[in-house]
Short mmCIF file of C-alpha atoms in Angstrom, two decimals:
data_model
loop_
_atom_site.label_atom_id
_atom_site.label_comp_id
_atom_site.label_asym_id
_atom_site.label_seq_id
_atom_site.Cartn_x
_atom_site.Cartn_y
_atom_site.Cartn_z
CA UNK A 1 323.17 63.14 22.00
CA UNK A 2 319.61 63.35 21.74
CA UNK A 3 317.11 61.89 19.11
CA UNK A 4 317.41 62.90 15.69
CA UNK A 5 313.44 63.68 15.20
CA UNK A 6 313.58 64.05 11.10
CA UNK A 7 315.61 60.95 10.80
CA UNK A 8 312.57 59.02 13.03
CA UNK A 9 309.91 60.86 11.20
CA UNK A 10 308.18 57.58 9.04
CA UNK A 11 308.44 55.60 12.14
CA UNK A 12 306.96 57.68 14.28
CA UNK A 13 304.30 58.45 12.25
CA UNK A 14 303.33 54.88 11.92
CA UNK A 15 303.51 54.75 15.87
CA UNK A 16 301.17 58.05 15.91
CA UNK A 17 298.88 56.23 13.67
CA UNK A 18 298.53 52.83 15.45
CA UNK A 19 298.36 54.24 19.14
CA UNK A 20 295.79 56.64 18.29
CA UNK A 21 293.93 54.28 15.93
CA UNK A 22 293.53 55.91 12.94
CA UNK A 23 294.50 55.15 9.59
CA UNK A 24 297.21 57.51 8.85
CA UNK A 25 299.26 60.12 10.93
CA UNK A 26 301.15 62.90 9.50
CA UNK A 27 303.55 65.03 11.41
CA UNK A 28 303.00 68.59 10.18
CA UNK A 29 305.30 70.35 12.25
CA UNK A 30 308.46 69.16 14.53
CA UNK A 31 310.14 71.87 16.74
CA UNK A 32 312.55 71.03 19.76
CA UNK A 33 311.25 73.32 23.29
CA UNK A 34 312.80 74.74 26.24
CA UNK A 35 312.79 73.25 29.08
CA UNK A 36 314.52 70.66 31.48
CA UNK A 37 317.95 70.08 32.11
CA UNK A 38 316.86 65.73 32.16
CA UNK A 39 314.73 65.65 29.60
CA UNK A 40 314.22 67.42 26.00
CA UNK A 41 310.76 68.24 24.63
CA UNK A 42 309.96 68.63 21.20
CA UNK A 43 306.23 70.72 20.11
CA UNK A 44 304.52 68.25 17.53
CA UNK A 45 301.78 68.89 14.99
CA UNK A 46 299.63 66.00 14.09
CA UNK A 47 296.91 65.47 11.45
CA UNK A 48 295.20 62.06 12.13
CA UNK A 49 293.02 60.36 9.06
CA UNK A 50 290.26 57.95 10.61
CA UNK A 51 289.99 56.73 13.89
CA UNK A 52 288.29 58.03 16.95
CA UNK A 53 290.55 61.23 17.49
CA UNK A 54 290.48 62.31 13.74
CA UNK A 55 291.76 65.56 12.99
CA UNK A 56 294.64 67.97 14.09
CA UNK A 57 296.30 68.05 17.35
CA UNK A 58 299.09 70.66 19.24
CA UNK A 59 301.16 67.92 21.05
CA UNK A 60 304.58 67.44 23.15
CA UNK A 61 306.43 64.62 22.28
CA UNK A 62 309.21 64.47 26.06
CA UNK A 63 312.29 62.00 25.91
CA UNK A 64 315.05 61.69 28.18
CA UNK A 65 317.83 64.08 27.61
CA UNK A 66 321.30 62.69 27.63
CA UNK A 67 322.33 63.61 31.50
CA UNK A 68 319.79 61.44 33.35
CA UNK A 69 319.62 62.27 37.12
CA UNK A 70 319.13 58.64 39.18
CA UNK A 71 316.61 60.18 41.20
CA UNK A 72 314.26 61.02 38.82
CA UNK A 73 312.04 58.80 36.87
CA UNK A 74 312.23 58.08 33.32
CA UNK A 75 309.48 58.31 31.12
CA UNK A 76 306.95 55.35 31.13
CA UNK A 77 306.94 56.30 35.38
CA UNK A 78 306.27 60.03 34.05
CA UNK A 79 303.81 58.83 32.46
CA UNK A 80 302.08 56.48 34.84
CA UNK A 81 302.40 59.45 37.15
CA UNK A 82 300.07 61.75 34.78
CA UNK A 83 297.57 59.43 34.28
CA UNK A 84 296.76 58.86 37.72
CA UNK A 85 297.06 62.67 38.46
CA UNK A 86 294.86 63.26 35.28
CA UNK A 87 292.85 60.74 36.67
CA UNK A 88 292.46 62.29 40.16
CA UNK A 89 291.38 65.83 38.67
CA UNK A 90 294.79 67.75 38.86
CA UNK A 91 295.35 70.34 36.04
CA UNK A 92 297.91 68.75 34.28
CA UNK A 93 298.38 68.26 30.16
CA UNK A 94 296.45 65.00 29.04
CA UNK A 95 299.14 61.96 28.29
CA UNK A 96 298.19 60.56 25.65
CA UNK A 97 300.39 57.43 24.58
CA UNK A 98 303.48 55.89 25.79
CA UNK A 99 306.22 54.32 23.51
CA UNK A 100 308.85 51.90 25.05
CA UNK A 101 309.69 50.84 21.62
CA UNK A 102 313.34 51.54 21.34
CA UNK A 103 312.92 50.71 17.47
CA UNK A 104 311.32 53.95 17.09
CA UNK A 105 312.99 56.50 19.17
CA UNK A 106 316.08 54.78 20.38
CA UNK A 107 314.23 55.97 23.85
CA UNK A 108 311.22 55.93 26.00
CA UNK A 109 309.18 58.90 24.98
CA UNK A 110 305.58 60.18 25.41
CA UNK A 111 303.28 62.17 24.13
CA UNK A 112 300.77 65.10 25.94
CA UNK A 113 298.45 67.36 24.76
CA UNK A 114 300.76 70.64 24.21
CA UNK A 115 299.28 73.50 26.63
CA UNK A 116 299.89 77.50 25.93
CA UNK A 117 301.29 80.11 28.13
CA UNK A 118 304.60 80.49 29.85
CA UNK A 119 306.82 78.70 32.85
CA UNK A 120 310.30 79.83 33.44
CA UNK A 121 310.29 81.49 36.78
CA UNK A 122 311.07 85.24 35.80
CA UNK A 123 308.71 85.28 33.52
CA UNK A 124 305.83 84.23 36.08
CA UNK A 125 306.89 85.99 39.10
CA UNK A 126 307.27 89.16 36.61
CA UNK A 127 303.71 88.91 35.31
CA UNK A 128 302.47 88.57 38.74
CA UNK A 129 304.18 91.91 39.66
CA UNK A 130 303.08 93.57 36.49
CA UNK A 131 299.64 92.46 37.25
CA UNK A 132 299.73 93.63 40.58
CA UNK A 133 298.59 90.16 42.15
CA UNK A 134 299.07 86.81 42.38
CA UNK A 135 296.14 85.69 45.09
CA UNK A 136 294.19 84.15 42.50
CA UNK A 137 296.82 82.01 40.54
CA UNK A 138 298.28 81.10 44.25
CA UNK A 139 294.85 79.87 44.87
CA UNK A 140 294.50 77.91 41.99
CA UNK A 141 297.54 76.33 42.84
CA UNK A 142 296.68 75.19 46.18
CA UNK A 143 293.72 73.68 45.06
CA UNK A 144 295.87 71.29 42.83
CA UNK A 145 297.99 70.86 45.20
CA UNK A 146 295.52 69.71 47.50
CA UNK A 147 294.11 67.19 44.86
CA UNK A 148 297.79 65.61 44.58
CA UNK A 149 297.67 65.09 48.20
CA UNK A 150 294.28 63.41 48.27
CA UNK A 151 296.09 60.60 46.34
CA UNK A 152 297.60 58.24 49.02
CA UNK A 153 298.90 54.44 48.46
CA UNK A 154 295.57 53.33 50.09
CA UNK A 155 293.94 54.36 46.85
CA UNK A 156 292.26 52.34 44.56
CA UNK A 157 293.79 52.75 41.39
CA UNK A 158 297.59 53.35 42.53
CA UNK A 159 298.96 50.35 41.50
CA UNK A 160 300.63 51.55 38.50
CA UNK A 161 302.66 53.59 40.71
CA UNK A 162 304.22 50.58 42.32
CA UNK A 163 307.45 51.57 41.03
CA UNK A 164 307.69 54.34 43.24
CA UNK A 165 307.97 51.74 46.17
CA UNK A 166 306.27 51.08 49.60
CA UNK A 167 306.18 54.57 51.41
CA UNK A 168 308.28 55.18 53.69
CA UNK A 169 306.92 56.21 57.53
CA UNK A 170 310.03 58.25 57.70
CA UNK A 171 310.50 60.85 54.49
CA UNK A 172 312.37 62.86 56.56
CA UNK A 173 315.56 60.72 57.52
CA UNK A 174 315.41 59.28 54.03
CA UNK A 175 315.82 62.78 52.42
CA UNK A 176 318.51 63.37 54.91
CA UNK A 177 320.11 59.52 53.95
CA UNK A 178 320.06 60.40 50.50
CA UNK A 179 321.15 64.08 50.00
CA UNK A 180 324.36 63.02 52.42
CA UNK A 181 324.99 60.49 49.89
CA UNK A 182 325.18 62.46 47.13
CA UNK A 183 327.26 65.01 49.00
CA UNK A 184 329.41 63.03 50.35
CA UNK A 185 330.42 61.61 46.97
CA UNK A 186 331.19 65.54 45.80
CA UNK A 187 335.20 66.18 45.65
CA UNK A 188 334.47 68.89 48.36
CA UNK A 189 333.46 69.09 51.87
CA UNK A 190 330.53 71.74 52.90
CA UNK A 191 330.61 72.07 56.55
CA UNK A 192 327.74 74.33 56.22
CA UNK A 193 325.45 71.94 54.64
CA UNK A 194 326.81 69.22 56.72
CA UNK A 195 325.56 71.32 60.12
CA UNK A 196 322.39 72.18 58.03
CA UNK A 197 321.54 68.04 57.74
CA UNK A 198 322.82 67.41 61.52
CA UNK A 199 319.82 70.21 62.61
CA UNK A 200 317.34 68.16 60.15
CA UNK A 201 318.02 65.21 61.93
CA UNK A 202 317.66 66.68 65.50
CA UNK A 203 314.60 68.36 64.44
CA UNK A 204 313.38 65.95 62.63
CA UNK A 205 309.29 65.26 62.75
CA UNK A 206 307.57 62.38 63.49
CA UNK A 207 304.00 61.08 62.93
CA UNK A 208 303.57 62.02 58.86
CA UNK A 209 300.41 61.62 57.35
CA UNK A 210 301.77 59.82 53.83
CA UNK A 211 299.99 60.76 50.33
CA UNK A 212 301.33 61.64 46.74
CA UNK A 213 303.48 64.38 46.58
CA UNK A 214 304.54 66.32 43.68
CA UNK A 215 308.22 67.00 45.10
CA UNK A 216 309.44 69.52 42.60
CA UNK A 217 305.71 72.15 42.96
CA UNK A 218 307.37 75.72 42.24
CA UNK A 219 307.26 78.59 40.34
CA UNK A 220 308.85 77.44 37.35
CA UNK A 221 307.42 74.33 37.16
CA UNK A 222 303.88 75.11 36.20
CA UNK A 223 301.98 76.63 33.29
CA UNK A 224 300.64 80.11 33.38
CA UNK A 225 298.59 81.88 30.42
CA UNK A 226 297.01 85.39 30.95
CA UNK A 227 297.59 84.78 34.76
CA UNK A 228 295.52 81.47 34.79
CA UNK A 229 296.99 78.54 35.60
CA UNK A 230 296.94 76.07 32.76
CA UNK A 231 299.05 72.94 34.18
CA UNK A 232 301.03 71.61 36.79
CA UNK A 233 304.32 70.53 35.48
CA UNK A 234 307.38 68.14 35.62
CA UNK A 235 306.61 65.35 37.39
CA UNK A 236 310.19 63.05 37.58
CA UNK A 237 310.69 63.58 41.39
CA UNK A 238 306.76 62.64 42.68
CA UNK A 239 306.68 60.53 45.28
CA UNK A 240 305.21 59.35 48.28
CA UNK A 241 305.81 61.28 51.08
CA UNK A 242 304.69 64.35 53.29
CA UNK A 243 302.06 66.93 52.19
CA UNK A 244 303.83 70.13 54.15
CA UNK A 245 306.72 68.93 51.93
CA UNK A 246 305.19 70.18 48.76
CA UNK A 247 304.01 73.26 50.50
CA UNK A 248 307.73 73.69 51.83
CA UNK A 249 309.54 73.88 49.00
CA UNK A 250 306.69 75.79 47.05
CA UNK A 251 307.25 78.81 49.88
CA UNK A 252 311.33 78.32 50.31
CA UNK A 253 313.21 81.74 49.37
CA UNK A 254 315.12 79.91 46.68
CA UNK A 255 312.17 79.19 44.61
CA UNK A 256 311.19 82.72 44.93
CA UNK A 257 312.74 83.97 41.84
CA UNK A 258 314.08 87.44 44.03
CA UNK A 259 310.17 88.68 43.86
CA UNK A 260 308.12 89.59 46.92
CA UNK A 261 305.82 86.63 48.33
CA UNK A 262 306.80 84.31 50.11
CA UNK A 263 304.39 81.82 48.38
CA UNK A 264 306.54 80.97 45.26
CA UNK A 265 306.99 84.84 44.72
CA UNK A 266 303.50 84.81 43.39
CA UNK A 267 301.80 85.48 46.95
CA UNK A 268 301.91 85.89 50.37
CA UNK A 269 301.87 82.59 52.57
CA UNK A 270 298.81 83.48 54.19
CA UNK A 271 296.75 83.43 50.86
CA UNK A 272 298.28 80.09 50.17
CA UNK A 273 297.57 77.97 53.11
CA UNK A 274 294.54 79.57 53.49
CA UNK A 275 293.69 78.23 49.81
CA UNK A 276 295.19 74.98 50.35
CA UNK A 277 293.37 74.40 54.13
CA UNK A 278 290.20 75.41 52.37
CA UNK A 279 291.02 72.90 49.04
CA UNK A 280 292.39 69.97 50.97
CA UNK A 281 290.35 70.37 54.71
CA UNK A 282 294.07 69.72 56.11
CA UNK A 283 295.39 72.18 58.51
CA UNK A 284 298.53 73.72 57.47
CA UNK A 285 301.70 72.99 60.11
CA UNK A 286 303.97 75.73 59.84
CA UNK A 287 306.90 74.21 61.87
CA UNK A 288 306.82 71.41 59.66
CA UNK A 289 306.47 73.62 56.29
CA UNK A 290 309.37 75.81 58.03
CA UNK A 291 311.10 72.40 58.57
CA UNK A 292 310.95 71.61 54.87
CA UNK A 293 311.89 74.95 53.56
CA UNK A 294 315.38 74.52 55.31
CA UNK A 295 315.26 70.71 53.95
CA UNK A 296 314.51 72.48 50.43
CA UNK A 297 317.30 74.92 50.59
CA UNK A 298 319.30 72.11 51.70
CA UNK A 299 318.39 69.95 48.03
CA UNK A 300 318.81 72.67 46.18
CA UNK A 301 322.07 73.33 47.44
CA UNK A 302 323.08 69.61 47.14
CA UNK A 303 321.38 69.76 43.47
CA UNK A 304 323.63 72.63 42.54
CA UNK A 305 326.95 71.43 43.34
CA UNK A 306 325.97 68.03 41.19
CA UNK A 307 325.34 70.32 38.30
CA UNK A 308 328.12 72.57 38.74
CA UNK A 309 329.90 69.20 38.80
CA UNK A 310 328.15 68.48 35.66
CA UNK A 311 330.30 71.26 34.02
CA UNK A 312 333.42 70.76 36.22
CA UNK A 313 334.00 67.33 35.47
CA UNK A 314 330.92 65.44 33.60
CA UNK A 315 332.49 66.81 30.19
CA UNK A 316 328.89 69.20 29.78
CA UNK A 317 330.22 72.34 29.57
CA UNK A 318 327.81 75.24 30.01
CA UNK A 319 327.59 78.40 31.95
CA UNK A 320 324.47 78.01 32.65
CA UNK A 321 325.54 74.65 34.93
CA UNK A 322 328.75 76.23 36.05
CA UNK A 323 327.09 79.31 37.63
CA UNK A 324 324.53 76.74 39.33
CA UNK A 325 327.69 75.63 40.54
CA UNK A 326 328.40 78.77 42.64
CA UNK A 327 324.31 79.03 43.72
CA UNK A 328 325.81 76.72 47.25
CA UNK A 329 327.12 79.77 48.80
CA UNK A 330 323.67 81.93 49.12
CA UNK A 331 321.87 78.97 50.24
CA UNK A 332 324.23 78.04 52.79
CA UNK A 333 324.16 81.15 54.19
CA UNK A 334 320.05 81.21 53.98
CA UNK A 335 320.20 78.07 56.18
CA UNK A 336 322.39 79.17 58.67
CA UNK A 337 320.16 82.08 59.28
CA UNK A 338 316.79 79.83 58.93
CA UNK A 339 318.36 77.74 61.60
CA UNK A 340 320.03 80.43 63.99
CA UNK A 341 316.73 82.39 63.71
CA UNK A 342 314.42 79.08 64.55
CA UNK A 343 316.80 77.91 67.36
CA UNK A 344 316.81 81.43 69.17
CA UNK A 345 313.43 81.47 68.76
CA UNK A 346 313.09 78.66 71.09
CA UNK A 347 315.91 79.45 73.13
CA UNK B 1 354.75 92.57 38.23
CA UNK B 2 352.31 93.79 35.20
CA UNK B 3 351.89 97.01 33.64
CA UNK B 4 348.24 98.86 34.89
CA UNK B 5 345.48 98.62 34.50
CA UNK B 6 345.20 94.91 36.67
CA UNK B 7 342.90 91.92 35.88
CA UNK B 8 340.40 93.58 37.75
CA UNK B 9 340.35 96.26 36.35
CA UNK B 10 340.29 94.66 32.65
CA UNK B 11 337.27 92.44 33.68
CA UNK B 12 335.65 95.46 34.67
CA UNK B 13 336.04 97.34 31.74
CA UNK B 14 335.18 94.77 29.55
CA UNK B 15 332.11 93.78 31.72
CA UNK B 16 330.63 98.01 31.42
CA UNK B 17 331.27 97.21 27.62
CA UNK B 18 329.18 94.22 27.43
CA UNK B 19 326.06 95.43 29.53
CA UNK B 20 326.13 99.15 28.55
CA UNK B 21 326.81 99.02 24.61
CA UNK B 22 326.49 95.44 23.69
CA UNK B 23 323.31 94.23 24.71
CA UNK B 24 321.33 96.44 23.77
CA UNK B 25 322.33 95.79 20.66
CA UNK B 26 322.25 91.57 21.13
CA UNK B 27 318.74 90.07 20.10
CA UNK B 28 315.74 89.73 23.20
CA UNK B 29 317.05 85.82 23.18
CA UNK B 30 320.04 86.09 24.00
CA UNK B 31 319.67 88.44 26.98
CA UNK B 32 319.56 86.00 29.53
CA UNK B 33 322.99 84.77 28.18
CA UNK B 34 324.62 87.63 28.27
CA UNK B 35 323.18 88.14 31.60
CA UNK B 36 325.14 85.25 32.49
CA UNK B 37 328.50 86.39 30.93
CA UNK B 38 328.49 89.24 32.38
CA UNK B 39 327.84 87.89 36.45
CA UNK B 40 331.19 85.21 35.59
CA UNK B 41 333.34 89.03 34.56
CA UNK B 42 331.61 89.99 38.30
CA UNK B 43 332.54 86.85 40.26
CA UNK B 44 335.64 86.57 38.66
CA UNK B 45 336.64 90.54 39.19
CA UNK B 46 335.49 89.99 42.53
CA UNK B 47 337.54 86.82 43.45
CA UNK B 48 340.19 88.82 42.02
CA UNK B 49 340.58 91.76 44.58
CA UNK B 50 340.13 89.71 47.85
CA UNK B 51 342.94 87.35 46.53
CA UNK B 52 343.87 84.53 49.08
CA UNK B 53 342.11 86.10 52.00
CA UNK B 54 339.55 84.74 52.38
CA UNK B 55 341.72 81.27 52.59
CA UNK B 56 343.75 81.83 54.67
CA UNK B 57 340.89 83.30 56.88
CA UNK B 58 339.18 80.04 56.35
CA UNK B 59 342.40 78.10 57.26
CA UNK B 60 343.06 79.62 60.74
CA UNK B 61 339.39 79.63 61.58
CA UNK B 62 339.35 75.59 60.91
CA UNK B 63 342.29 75.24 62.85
CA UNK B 64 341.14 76.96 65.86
CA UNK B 65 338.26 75.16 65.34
CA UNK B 66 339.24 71.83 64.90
CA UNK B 67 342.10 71.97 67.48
CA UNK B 68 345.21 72.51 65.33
CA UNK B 69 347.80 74.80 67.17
CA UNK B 70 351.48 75.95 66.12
CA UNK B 71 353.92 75.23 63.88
CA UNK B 72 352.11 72.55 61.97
CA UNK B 73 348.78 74.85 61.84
CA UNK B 74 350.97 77.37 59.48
CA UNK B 75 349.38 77.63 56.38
CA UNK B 76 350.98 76.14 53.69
CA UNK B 77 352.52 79.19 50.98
CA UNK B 78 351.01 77.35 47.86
CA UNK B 79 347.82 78.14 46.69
CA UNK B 80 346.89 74.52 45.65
CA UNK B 81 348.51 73.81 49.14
CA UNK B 82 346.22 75.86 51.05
CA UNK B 83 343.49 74.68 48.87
CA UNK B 84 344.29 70.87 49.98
CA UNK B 85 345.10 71.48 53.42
CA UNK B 86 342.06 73.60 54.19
CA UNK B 87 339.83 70.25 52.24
CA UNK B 88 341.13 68.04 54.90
CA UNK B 89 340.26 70.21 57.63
CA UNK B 90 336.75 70.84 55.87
CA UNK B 91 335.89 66.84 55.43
CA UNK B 92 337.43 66.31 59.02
CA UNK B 93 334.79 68.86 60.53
CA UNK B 94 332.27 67.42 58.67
CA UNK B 95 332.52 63.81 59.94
CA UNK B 96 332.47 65.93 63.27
CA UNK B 97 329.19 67.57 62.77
CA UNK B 98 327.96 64.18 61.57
CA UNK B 99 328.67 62.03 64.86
CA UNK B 100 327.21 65.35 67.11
CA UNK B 101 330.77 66.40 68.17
CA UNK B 102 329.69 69.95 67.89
CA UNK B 103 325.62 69.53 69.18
CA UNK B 104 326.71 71.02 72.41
CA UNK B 105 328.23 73.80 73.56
CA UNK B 106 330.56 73.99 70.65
CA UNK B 107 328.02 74.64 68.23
CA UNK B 108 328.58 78.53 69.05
CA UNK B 109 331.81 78.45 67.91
CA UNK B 110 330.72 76.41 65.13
CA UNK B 111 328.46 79.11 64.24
CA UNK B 112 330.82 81.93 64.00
CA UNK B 113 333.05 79.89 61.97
CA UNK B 114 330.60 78.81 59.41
CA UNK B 115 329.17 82.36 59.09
CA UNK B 116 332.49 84.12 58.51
CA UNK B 117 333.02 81.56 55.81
CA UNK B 118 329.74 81.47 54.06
CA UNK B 119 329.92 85.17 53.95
CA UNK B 120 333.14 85.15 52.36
CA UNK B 121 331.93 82.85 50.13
CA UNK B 122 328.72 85.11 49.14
CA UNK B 123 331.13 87.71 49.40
CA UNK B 124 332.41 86.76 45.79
CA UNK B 125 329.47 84.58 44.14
CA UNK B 126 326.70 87.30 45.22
CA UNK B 127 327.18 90.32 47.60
CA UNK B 128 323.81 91.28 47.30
CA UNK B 129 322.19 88.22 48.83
CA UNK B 130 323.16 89.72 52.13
CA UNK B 131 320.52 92.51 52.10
CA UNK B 132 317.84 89.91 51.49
CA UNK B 133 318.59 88.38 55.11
CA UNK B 134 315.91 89.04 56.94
#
């Protein structure tokens, strides 16, 4: 599916042009990126005539890609969701102007200021090792992390993000609600999983302290150039919800890339929270982090056999989806041994 | 009954060819691809040479589990069969789990059931995850 860009050229131009007020846009350049499996992102080169923002800009132009997960949010609530983190401070690429034209596009899409350097996991975690430490770039990233957090519905300024709903008191059991939905809608039964979600819901916390939360912060997700970090990422699943969630799945083994650290494979933990108690003035609670890391293991898992289902059934073939269809196994077996190891622990 | 070499040993073969003389020959962009390719030859080699095993270990496991004893706990001889038969056992323990029918003192024997499994599982997707338990 997708949008034919060259086709839309003229009329996006003339959207260009009136959004950013100047008298003429041209589109130099048009190239389709990398990136997510829900939406497609294309690298744009614009040239604007007159106005207040005269002159050339490196842009990415994101639409929705054809297999839309319900979960996450579409564009305009993408979009919504980087201006108020733009607006709070967090290292993230400027959005610039939102289009819920369908006469254009045929889709919601947006444009950002396009930002250098490099995401996919490997790469990261690889540069770390090469450069013999990550402390610095896991600092940075607690620090940004900590500004998301500051963000809670009390704010003045969050209304925009009324479309993410009233928080909940209870993020916990509606993350456990929701991922049993899904799974039990799958053609097969995981018993695994299934004892995984019982433990979350005897060990369930109590008493969260609600703000913004990114809800997909990992290696992977944000952008790295010369070891700085450049921008936070990929922000369809934010929500409101618990802190130590963020810092949970950041930390959980799956997100680790197979590299040493158990901070995103970048660090160890202890640089992290340190960064992120020192950024946010919140004291990191490692029961609950350890809580979400078996909670994150447990959405990944649940995420994976929807994708592998993807291929299977949803008439997308790709290997790439089908062998994300076998990823279930390792984390089941990663949460039976978080759990086993926890519960003797306090046995 | 097939002339040698077996499946396994075909996927094998053909998986040595890909990662020793063809890639380096495939462009930088296409390595992660290839990567890919070549870990479906592995799981596939792999699931392969344990053959139903692992099912039927799965089966008798559930029904000791679960409670099923004698001549209607036999394992059905068709694949698909077992397949089916091992499901409904699956989605039955599940609903189990769910209402805290195994919170107790059953949970150890839930344990040891859901290890052997996973493991066989891992066994064929990714061996080497095992190591990294720590």
């Amino acid at each position: 599916m997708g949008v034919d860009l060259e086709a839309a050229r003229p009329a996006l131009a003339r959207f260009l042009a009136t959004a950013a007020g100047a008298d003429r846009a041209e589109i130099l350049t048009v190239e389709k990126l990398s990136g997510g499996a829900i939406q497609n992102n294309y690298g744009l080169d614009l040239e604007l005539e007159g106005g207040p923002m005269a002159g050339r800009h490196a842009l990415v132009l994101r639409t929705d890609a054809p297999s839309v997960i319900a979960e996450s949010h579409g564009r305009a609530e993408e979009f919504a969701l980087l201006k108020v983190a733009y607006g709070g401070g967090v290292r993230v690429p400027e959005p610039l102007w939102l289009c819920t034209d369908l006469a254009v596009l045929g889709q919601d899409f947006y444009l950002m200021r396009r930002i250098g350097g490099a995401a996919a996991g490997h790469i990261v975690t690889k540069a770390v090792a090469e450069q013999g430490d990550g402390s610095d770039l896991a600092a940075a990233l607690a620090q940004e992390m900590a500004k998301i957090h500051r963000i809670v519905p009390e704010c003045p300024g969050v209304e925009s993000l009324a479309f993410l709903g009233a928080s909940t008191a209870d993020p916990a059991g509606a993350a456990i609600a929701r991922l049993r939905g899904h799974l039990d809608r799958q053609p097969l039964s995981h018993p695994a999983l299934e004892w995984g979600f019982r433990w979350a819901e005897l060990n369930k916390p109590s008493d969260f302290k609600i703000s913004l939360i990114h809800n997909d912060f990992r290696t992977g997700n944000y952008m790295v150039n010369e070891g700085k970090l450049m921008a936070v990422l990929d922000w369809e699943f934010a929500s409101w919800g618990d802190p130590m969630a963020d810092l949970g799945w950041f930390c959980a083994k799956c997100w680790r890339f197979g590299a040493p650290g158990d901070a995103g494979g970048i660090a160890d933990r202890e640089t992290f929270y340190a960064a992120y108690e020192r950024a946010s003035g919140q004291a990191v609670n490692n029961d609950r982090v350890f809580y979400w890391e078996v909670m994150a293991h447990l959405r990944w898992a649940v995420t994976a056999i929807l994708q592998g289902e993807r291929h299977v059934t949803g008439g997308e073939i790709s290997l790439d989806l089908a062998l994300t269809g076998r990823r279930p196994a390792e984390l089941e077996l990663e949460i039976l041994h978080m759990i086993q190891n926890v519960d003797g622990r306090k046995g | 009954m097939q002339d040698r070499p077996d499946a396994k040993n075909l996927l094998e073969t053909a998986r040595r060819l890909l990662l020793d003389e063809l890639l380096p020959e495939l462009p930088e962009a296409r390595l992660y691809e290839t990567l890919m390719v070549a870990r479906c030859m592995e799981i596939a080699a792999r699931a392969l040479a344990a053959g139903e095993t692992p099912l039927h270990r799965e089966y008798e496991s559930l029904s000791a589990l679960i409670g099923e004893t004698g001549v209607a706990a036999r394992p059905p001889r068709d694949k698909a069969e077992l397949e089916q038969a091992i499901e409904t056992r699956n989605l039955a323990l599940c609903q189990a789990i769910r209402i805290g029918e195994f919170d107790g003192f059953r949970a150890a024997a839930l344990g040891e059931h859901l290890w052997q499994t996973v493991i066989d599982k891992v066994c064929e997707t990714n061996p080497k995850y095992l190591k990294t338990l720590v």
